[in-house]
Coordinates of C-alpha atoms in Angstrom, one line a residue:
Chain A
X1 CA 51.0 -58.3 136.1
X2 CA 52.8 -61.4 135.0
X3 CA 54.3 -63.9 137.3
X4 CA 55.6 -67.2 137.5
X5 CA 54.5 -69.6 140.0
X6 CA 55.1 -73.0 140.7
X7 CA 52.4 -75.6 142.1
X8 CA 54.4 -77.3 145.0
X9 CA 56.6 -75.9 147.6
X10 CA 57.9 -79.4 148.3
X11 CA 58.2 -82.6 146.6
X12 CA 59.7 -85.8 148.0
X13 CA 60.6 -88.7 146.0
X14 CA 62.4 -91.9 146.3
X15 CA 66.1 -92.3 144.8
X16 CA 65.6 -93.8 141.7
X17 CA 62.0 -93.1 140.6
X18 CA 61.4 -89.8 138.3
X19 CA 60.9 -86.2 139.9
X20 CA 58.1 -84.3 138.1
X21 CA 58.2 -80.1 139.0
X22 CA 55.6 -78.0 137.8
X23 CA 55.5 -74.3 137.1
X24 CA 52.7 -72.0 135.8
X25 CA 52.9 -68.7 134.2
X26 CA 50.6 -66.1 133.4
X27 CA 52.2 -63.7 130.2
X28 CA 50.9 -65.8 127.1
X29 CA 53.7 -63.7 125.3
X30 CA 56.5 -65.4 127.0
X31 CA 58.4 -66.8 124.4
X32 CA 61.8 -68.1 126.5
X33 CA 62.1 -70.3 130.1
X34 CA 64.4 -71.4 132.2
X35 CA 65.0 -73.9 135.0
X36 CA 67.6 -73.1 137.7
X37 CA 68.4 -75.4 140.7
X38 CA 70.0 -73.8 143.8
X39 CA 71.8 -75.9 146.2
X40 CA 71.6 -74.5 149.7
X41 CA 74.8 -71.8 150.3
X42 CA 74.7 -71.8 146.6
X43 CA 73.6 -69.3 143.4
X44 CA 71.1 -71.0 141.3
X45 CA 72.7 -73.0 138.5
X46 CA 71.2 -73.0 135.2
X47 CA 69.8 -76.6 134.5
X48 CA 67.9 -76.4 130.5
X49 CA 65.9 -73.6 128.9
X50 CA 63.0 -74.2 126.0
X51 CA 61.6 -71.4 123.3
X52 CA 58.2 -71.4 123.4
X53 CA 58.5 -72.7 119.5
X54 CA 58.8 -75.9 121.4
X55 CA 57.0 -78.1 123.3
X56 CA 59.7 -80.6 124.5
X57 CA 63.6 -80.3 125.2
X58 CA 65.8 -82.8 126.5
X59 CA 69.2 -82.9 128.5
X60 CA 71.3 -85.2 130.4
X61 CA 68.4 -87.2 132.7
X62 CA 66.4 -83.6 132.3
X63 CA 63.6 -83.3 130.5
X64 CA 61.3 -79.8 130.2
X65 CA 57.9 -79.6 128.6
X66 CA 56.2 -77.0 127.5
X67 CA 52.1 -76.7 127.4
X68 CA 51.3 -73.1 125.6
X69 CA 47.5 -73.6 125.7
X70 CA 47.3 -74.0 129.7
X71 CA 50.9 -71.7 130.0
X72 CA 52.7 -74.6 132.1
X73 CA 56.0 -75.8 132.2
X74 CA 57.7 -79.0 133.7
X75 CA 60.6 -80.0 135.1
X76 CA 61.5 -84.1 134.6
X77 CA 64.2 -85.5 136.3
X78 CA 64.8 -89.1 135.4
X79 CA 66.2 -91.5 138.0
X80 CA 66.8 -89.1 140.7
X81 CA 69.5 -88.8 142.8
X82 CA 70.8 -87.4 146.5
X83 CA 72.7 -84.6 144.6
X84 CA 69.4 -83.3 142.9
X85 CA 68.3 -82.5 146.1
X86 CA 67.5 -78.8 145.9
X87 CA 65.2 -76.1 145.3
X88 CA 64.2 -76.1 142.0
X89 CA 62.9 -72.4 140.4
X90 CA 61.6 -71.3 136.6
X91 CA 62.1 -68.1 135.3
X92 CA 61.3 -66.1 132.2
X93 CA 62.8 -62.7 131.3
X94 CA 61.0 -59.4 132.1
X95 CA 61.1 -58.4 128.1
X96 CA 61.8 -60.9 125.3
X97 CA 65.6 -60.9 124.2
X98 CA 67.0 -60.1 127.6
X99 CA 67.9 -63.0 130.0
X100 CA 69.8 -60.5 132.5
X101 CA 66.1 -59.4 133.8
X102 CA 64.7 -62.4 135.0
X103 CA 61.3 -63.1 137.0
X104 CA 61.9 -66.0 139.4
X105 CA 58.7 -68.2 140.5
X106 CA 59.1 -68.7 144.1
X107 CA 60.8 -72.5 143.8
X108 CA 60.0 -75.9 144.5
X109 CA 62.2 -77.8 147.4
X110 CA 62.7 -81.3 146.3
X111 CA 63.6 -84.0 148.8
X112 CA 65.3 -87.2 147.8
X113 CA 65.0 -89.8 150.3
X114 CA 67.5 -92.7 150.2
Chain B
X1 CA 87.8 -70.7 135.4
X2 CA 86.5 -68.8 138.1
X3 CA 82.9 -68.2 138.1
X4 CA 81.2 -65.1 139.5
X5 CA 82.6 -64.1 142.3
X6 CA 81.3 -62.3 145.5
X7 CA 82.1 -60.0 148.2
X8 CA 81.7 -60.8 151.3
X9 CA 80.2 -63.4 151.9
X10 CA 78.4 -62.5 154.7
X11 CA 77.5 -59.4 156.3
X12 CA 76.0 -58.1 159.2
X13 CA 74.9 -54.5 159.7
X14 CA 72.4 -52.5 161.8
X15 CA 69.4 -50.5 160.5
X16 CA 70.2 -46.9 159.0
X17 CA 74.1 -47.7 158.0
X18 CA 74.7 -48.0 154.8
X19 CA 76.4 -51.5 152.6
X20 CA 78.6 -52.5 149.3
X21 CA 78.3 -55.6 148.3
X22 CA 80.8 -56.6 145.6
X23 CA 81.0 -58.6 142.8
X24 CA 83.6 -59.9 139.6
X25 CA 81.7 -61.4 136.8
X26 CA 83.0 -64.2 134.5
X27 CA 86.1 -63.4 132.7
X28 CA 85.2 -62.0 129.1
X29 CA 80.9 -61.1 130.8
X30 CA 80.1 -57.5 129.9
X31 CA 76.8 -57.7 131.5
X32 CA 76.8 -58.1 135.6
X33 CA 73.0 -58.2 137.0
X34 CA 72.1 -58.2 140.7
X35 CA 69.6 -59.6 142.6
X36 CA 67.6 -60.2 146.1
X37 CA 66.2 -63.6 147.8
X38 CA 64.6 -63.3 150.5
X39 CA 64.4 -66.3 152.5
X40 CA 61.9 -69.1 150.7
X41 CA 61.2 -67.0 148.1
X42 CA 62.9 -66.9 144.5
X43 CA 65.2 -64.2 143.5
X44 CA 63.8 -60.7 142.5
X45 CA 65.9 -58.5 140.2
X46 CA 67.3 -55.1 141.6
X47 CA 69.3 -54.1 138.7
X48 CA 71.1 -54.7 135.2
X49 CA 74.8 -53.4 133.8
X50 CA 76.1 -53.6 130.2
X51 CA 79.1 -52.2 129.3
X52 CA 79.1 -49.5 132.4
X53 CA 75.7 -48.3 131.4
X54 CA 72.0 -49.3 133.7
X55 CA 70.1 -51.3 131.5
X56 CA 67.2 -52.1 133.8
X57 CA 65.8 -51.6 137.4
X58 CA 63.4 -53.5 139.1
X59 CA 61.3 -52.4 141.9
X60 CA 63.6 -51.3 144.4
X61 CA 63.6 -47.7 146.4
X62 CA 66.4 -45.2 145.3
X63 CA 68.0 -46.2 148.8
X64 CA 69.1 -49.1 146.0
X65 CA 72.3 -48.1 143.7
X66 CA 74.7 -49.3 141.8
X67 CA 77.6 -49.2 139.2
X68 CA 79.7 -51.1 137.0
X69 CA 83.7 -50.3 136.5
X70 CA 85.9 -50.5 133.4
X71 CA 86.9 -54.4 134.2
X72 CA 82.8 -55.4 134.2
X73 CA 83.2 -55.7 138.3
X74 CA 80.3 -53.9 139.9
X75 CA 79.0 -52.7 143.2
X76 CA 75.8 -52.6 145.0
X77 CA 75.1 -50.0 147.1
X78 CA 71.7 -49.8 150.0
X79 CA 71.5 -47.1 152.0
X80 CA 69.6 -46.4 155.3
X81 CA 69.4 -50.1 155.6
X82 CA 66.1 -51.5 156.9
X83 CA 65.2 -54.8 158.8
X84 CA 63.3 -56.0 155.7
X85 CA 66.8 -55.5 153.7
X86 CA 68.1 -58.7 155.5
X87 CA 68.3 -61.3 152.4
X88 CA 70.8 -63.0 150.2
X89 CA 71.9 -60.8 147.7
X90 CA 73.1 -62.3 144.2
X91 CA 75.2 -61.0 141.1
X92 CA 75.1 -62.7 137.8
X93 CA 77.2 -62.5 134.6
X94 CA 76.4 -63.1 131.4
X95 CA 78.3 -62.5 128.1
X96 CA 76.3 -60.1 126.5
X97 CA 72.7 -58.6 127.0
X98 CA 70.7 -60.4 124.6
X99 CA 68.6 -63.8 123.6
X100 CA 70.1 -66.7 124.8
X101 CA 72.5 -65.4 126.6
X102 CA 72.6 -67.9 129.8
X103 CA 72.9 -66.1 133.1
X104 CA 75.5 -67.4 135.7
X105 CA 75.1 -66.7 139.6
X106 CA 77.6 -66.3 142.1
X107 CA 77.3 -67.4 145.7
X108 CA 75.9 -64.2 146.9
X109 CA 76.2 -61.8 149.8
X110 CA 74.2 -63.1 152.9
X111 CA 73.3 -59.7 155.1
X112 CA 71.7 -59.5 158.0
X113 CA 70.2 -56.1 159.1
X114 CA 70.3 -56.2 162.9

């Protein structure tokens, strides 16, 4: 069936050097993905999302990549700070063209130490 | 503007009653989804609503229900609550069903089956 996983359950890094968070999937049809970041107490907030026409998207100090032969994703967060301290999850929907039905990997916890 | 909004916030029950957990999606979101996050784990979907009607259901026993009212609020009904139901329960709004329709998460519902 498909899934979404990611590779570490927790990542600590340094305030100021780059965060790098992986996630594997397993549907070579997926043709949409999405990063969300939950804060503890908190609802995950969407971060970026790429089409799979792409291999690269960029936000502010975000960065995702896309790698269709070997179905990975990243997650690169430049310069990171306390406040990106979270857990970190992709998704993809269920069915292409509906992002209400979401499959969630199980998330990464990043750490940032001061 | 308010964001998704849930009801309560926490919850604590005791195996075989029954719970509704509530929720008010963004003002002007047609399409309210809800789901489950067991602790460490990443959300799992329960079900979707667009404009009043069930657009989806994940893997969940009927003891699951739910509904969505004339204002786009919905409910979420478990019956005969079991231990394993304890988990933080999430709703999500988004404007329409569709592509790139970005999904936005309230707090959730934290219950705890006793």
């Amino acid at each position: 069936g498909e899934s979404v996983g990611l590779h570490l359950p927790t990542l600590s890094v340094q305030e100021g050097d780059n965060s790098i968070i992986n996630c594997a999937y397993s549907n070579s049809a997926s043709d949409y993905f999405i990063w969300y970041k939950q804060e503890s107490g908190k609802g995950p907030q969407f971060i970026i999302d790429i089409r799979s026409n792409m291999d690269k998207r960029q936000g502010q100090r975000v960065t995702v990549l896309l790698n269709k032969t070997v179905k990975h994703l990243s997650l690169q967060i430049a310069a990171t700070q306390p406040g990106d301290s979270a857990v970190y999850f992709c998704a993809e929907p269920f069915s292409p063209g509906n992002t209400g039905k979401l499959i969630f990997g199980q998330g990464t916890t990043l750490q940032v130490k001061p | 503007d308010a964001g998704v909004t849930q009801s309560p916030t926490h919850l604590i029950k005791t195996r075989g009653q029954q719970v509704t957990l509530r929720c008010s999606p963004i003002s002007g979101h047609k399409s309210v989804s809800w789901y489950q996050q067991v602790l460490g784990q990443g959300p799992q979907f329960i079900f979707q609503y667009y404009e009043k009607e069930e657009r989806g259901r994940g893997n969940f026993p009927d003891r699951f229900s739910a509904r969505q009212f004339p204002n786009y609020s919905s409910e979420l009904n478990v019956n005969a609550l079991l231990l394993g139901d304890s988990a933080l329960y999430l709703c999500a709004s988004s404007l329409k069903q569709g592509a790139n329709e970005k999904l936005f998460f309230g707090s959730g519902t934290q219950l705890s089956v006793l």
